[in-house]
CSV table of C-alpha atoms and ligand atoms in Angstrom, one decimal:
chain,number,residue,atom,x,y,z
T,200,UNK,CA,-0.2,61.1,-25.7
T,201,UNK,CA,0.0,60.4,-29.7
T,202,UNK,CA,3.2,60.2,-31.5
T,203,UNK,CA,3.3,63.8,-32.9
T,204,UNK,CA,4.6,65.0,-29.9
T,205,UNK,CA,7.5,62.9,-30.1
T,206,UNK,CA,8.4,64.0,-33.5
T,207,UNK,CA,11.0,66.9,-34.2
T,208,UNK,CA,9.6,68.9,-36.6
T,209,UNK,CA,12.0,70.7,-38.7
T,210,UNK,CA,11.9,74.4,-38.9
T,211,UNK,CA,14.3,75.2,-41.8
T,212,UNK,CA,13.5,74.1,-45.3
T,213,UNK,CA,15.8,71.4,-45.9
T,214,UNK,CA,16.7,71.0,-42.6
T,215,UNK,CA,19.6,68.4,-41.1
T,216,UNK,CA,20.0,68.1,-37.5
T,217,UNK,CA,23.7,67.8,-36.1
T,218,UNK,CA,24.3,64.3,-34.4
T,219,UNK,CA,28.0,65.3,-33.8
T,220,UNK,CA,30.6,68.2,-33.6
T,221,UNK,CA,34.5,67.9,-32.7
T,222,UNK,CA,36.9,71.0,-32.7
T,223,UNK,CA,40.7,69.5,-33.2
T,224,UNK,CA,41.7,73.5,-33.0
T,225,UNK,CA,40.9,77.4,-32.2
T,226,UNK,CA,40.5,77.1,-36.8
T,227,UNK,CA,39.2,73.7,-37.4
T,228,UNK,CA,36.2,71.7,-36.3
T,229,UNK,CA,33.9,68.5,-38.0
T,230,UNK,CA,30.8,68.0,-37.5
T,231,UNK,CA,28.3,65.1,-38.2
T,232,UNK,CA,24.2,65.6,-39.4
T,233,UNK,CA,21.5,63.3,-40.1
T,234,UNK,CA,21.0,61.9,-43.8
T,235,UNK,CA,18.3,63.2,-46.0
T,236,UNK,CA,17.5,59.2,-46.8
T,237,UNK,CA,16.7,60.1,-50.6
T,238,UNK,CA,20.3,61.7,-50.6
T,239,UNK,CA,22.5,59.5,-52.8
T,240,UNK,CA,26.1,60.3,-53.6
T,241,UNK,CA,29.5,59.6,-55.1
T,242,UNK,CA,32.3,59.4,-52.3
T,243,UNK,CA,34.5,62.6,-53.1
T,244,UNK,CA,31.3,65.5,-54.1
T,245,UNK,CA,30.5,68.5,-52.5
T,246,UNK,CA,26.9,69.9,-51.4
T,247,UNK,CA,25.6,73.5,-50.4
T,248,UNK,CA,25.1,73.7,-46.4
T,249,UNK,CA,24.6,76.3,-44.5
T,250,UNK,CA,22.7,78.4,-41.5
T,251,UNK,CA,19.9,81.3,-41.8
T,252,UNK,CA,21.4,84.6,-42.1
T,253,UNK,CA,20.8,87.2,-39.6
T,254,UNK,CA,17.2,89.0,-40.5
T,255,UNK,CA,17.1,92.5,-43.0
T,256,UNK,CA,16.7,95.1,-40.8
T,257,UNK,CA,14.5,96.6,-43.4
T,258,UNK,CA,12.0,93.9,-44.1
T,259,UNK,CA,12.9,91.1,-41.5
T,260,UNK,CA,13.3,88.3,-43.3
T,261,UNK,CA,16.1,86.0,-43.0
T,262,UNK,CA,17.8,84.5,-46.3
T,263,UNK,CA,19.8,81.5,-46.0
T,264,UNK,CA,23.8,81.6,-45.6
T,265,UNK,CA,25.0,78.6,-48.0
T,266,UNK,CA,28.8,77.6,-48.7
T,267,UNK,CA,29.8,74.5,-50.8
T,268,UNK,CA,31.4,71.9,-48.6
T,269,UNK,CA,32.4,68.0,-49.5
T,270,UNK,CA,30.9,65.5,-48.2
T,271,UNK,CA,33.5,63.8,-45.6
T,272,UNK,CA,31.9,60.7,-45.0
T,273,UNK,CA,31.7,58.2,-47.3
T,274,UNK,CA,28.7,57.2,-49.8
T,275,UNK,CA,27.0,54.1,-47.2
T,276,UNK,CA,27.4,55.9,-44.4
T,277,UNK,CA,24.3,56.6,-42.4
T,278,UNK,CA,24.8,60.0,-41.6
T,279,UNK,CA,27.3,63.0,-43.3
T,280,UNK,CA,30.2,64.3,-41.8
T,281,UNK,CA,32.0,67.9,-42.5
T,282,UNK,CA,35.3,69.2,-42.0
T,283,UNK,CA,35.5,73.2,-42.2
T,284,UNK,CA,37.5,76.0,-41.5
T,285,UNK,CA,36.5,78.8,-38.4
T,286,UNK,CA,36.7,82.2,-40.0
T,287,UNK,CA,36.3,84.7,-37.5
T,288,UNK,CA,34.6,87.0,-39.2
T,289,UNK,CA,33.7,84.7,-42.0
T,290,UNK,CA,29.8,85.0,-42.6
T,291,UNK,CA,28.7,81.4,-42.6
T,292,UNK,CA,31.8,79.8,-40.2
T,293,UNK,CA,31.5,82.4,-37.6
T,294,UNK,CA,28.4,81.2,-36.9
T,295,UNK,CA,28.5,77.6,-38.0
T,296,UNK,CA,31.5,76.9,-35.5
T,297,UNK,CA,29.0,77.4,-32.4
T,298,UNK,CA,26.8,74.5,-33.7
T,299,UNK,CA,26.0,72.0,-31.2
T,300,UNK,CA,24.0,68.2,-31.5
T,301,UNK,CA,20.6,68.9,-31.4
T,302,UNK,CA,20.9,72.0,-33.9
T,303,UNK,CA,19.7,72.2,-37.2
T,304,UNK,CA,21.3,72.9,-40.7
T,305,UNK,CA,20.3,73.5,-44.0
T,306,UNK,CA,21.6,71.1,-46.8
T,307,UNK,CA,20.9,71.2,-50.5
T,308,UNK,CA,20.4,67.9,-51.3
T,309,UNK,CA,22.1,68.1,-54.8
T,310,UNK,CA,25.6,66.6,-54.3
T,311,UNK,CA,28.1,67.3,-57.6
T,312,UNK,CA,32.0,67.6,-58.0
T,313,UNK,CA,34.7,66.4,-59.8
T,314,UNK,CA,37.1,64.6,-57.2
T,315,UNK,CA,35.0,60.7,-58.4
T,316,UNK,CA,36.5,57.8,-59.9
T,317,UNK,CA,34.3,58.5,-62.4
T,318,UNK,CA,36.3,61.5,-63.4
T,319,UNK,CA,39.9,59.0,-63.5
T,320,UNK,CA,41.2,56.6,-66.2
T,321,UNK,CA,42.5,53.5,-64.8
T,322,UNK,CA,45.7,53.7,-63.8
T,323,UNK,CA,48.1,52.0,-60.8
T,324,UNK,CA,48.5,54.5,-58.7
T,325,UNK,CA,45.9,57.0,-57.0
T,326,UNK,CA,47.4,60.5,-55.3
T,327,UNK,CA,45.0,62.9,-53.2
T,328,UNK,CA,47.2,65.8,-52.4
T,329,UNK,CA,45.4,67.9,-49.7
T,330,UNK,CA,45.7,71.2,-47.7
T,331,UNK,CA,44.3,72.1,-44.9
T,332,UNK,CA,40.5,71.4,-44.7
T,333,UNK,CA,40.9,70.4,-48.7
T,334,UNK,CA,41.3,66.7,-47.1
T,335,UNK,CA,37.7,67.0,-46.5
T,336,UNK,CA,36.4,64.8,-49.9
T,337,UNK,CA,39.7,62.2,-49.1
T,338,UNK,CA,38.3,61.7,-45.9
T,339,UNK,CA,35.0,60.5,-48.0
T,340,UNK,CA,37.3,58.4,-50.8
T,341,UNK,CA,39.4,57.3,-48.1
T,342,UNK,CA,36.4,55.4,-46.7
T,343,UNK,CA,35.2,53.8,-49.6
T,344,UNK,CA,36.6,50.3,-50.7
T,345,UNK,CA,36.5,51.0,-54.6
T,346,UNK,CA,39.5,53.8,-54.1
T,347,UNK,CA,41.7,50.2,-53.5
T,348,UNK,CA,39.9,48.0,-55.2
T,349,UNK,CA,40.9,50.4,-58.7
T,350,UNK,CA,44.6,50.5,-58.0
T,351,UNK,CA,47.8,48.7,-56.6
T,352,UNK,CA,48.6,52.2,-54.7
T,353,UNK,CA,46.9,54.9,-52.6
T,354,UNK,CA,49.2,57.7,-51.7
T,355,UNK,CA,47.6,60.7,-49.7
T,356,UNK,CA,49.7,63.7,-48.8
T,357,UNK,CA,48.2,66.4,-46.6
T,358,UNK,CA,50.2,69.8,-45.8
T,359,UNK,CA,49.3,71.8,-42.7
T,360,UNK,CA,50.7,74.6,-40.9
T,361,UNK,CA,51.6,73.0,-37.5
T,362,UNK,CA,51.3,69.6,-36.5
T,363,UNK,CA,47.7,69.8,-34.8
T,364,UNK,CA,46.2,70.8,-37.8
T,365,UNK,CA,47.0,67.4,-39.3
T,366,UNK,CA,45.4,65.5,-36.6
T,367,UNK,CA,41.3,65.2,-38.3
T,368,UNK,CA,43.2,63.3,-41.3
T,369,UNK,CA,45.5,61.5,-38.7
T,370,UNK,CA,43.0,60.3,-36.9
T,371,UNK,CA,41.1,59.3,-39.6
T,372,UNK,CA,43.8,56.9,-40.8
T,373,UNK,CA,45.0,55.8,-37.9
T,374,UNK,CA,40.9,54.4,-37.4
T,375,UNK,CA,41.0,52.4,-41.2
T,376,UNK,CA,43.5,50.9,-39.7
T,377,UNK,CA,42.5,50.0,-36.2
T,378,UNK,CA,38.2,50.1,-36.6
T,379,UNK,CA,37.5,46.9,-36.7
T,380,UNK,CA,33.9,48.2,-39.2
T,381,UNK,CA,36.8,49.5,-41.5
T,382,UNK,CA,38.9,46.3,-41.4
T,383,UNK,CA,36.0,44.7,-42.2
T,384,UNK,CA,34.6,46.8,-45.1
T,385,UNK,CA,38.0,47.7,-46.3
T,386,UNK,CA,39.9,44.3,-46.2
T,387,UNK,CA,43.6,44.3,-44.3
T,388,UNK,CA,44.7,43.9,-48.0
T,389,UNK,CA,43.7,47.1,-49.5
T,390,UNK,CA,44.5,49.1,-46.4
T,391,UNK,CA,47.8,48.0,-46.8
T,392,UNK,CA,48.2,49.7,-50.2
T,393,UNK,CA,47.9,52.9,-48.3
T,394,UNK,CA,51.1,55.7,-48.0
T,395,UNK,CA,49.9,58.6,-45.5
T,396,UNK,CA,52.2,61.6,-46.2
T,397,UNK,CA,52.0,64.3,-43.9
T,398,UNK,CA,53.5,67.6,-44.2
T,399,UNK,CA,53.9,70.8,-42.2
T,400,UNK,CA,54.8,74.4,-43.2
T,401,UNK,CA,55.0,76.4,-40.6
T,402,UNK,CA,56.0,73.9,-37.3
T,403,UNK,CA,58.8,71.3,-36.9
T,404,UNK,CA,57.5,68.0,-37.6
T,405,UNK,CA,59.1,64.5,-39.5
T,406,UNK,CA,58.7,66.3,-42.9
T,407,UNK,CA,58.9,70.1,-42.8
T,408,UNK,CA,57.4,71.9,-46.6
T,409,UNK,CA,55.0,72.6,-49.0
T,410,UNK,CA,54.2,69.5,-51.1
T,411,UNK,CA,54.5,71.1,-54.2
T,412,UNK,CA,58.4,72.0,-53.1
T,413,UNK,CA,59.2,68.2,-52.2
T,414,UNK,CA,57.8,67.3,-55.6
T,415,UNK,CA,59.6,69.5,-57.1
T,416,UNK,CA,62.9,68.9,-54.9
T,417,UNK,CA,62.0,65.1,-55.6
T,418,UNK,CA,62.0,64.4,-51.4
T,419,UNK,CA,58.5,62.6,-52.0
T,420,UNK,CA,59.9,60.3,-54.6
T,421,UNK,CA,62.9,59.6,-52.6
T,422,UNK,CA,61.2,59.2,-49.4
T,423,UNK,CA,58.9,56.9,-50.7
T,424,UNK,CA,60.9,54.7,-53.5
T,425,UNK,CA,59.2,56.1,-56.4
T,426,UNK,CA,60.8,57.0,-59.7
T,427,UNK,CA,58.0,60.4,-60.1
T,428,UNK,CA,54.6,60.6,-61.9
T,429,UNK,CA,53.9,59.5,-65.0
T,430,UNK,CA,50.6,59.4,-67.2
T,431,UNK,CA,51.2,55.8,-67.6
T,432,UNK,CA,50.7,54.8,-64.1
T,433,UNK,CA,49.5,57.6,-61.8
T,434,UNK,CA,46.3,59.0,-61.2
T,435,UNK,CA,46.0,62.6,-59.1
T,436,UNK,CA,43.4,64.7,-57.3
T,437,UNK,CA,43.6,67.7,-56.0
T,438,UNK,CA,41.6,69.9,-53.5
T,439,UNK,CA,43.5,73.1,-51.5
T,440,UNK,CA,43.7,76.6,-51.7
T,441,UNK,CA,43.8,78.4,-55.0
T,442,UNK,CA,47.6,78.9,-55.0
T,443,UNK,CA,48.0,75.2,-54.0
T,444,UNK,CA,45.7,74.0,-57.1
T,445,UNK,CA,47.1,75.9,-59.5
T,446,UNK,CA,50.8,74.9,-58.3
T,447,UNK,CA,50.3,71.3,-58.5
T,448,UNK,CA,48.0,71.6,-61.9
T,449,UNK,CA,51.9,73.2,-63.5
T,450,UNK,CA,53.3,69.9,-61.7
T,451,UNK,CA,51.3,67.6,-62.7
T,452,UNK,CA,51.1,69.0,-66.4
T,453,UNK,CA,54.7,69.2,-66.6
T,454,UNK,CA,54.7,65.5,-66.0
T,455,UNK,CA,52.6,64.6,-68.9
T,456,UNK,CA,49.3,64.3,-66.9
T,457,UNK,CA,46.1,65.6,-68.3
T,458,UNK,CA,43.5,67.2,-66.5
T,459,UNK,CA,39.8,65.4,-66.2
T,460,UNK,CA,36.3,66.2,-65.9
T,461,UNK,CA,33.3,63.5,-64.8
T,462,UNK,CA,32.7,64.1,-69.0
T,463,UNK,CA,36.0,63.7,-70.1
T,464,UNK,CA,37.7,61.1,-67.7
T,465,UNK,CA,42.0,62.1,-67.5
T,466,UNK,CA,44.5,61.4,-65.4
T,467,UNK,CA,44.1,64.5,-62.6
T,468,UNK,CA,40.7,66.1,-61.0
T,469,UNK,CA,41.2,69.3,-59.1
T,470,UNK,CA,38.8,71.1,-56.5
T,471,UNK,CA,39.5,74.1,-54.4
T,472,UNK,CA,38.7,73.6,-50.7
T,473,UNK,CA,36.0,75.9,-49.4
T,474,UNK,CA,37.5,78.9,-47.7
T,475,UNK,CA,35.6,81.1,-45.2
Y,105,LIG,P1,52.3,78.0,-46.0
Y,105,LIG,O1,52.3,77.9,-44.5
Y,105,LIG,O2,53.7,78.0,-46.6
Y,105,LIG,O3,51.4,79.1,-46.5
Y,105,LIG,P2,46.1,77.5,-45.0
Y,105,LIG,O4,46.0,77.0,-43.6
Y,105,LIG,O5,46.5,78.9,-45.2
Y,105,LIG,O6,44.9,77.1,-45.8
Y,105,LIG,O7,47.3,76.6,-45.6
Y,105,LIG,C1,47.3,75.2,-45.5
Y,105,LIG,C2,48.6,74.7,-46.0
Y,105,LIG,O8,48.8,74.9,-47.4
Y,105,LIG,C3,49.8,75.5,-45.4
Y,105,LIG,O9,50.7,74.6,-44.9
Y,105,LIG,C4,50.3,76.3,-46.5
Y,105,LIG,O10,51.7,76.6,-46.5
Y,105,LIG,C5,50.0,75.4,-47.7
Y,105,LIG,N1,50.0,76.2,-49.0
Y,105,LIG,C6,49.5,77.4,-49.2
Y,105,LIG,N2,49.6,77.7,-50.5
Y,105,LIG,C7,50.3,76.7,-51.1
Y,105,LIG,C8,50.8,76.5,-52.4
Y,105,LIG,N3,50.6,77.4,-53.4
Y,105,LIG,N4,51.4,75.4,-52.7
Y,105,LIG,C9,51.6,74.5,-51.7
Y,105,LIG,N5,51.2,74.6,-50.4
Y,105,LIG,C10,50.5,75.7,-50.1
């Protein structure tokens, strides 16, 4: 026997092959795939994965199906993890929520985005404000020790509709805290600057609205001892739906803070979550 039988050979171009998948419910599922091992990338950017299409009828051929998606996992990990939506009749999720370990994906090897430190001036104290499967590239910056090594304070709010939906982010804080890998990486000490804020819209749970109302209602501030935002002190990113971007961009702007680019480092970065 030589070793070329042993060896997978991939069929797609750029092919990844799924080590992991997890559903948490009927519209959410994360996945994990293999590494490209030239892939490098900043904790918090997004890459093009993706399936191939169904064939033409006409000609045969089959395009590929490609959706931007952040990286969850964190820069050194070994392999990259996903978080998406299921879209029933979405093009790419309708089909991506059936993959299983063992299957292959396509993935674009050229990560970019602008939720990265780089993107930040320094400041005291960090905010990710999430929706839905917008805590996708927090789940990446979570992981990675310079988000607490650059400030005193990490504060990560994440709205759902109903309490189920929160548990991928949950879960993944609940682990920094109790992994020993991520005690270790992390240090107790830096963990400790971390505020989880966890909100639902649409089921009863400890804190029941939209983020952007309980900023604006001050709740947040009074629930966590804060005096508000200031460009002074605190540092923002943002990644959810359109309407939640452009709602927090107005709050944040009305508090002096100035939006950034990886070019033009400020005091916010936004990015909308991918969506179907
Ligand atoms: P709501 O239930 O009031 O629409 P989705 O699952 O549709 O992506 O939404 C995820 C979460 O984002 C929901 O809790 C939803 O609240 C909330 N959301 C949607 N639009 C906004 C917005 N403009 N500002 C704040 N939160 C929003």
């Amino acid at each position: 026997m030589t070793n070329a039988t042993a060896v997978k050979v991939p069929t797609l171009p750029d092919a990844q092959t799924v080590t992991s998948v997890q559903h948490w419910t009927d519209r959410l599922f994360s996945f994990r795939v293999t590494r490209p091992a030239s892939l490098r990338f900043r904790s918090g950017e997004f890459v093009m994965i993706g399936l191939m299409g169904d064939p033409d009828p006409a000609t045969g051929r089959q395009k590929p199906l490609l959706r931007a998606y952040s990286i969850a996992s964190p820069s050194w990990d070994d392999e990259l993890e996903f978080y998406s939506i299921k879209v029933q009749d979405g093009p790419l999720t309708s089909k991506l929520q059936h993959i299983e370990p063992g299957d292959e994906i396509i993935l674009r090897p050229k990560p970019v985005g602008t939720l990265v430190h780089d993107a930040l001036l320094p400041g005291k104290r960090l905010w990710f404000f999430a929706t839905g499967t917008g805590f996708a590239p927090f789940a990446s910056l979570l992981r990675d020790p310079q988000t607490y090594e650059d400030y005193d304070q990490v504060i990560v709010t994440h709205t759902c509709r109903d309490v189920a939906e929160l548990n991928y982010g949950r879960t993944l804080i609940e682990n920094l805290h109790e992994d020993e890998i991520m005690q270790e990486l992390l240090g107790a000490e830096n963990l400790a600057k971390l505020t989880y804020y966890p909100t639902t819209t649409r089921e009863e749970s400890p804190k029941k609205g939209r983020i952007t109302t309980l900023l604006e209602n001050g709740t947040v501030f009074r629930d966590l001892g804060l005096d508000g935002i200031s460009p002074e002190t605190d540092r923002a990113m943002v990644c959810g739906s359109l309407g939640l971007n452009t709602d927090l961009k107005a709050i944040l702007e009305g508090y002096g803070l100035k939006e950034g680019a990886n070019s033009d480092p400020q005091h916010y970065v936004v990015e909308k979550a991918f969506v179907g």
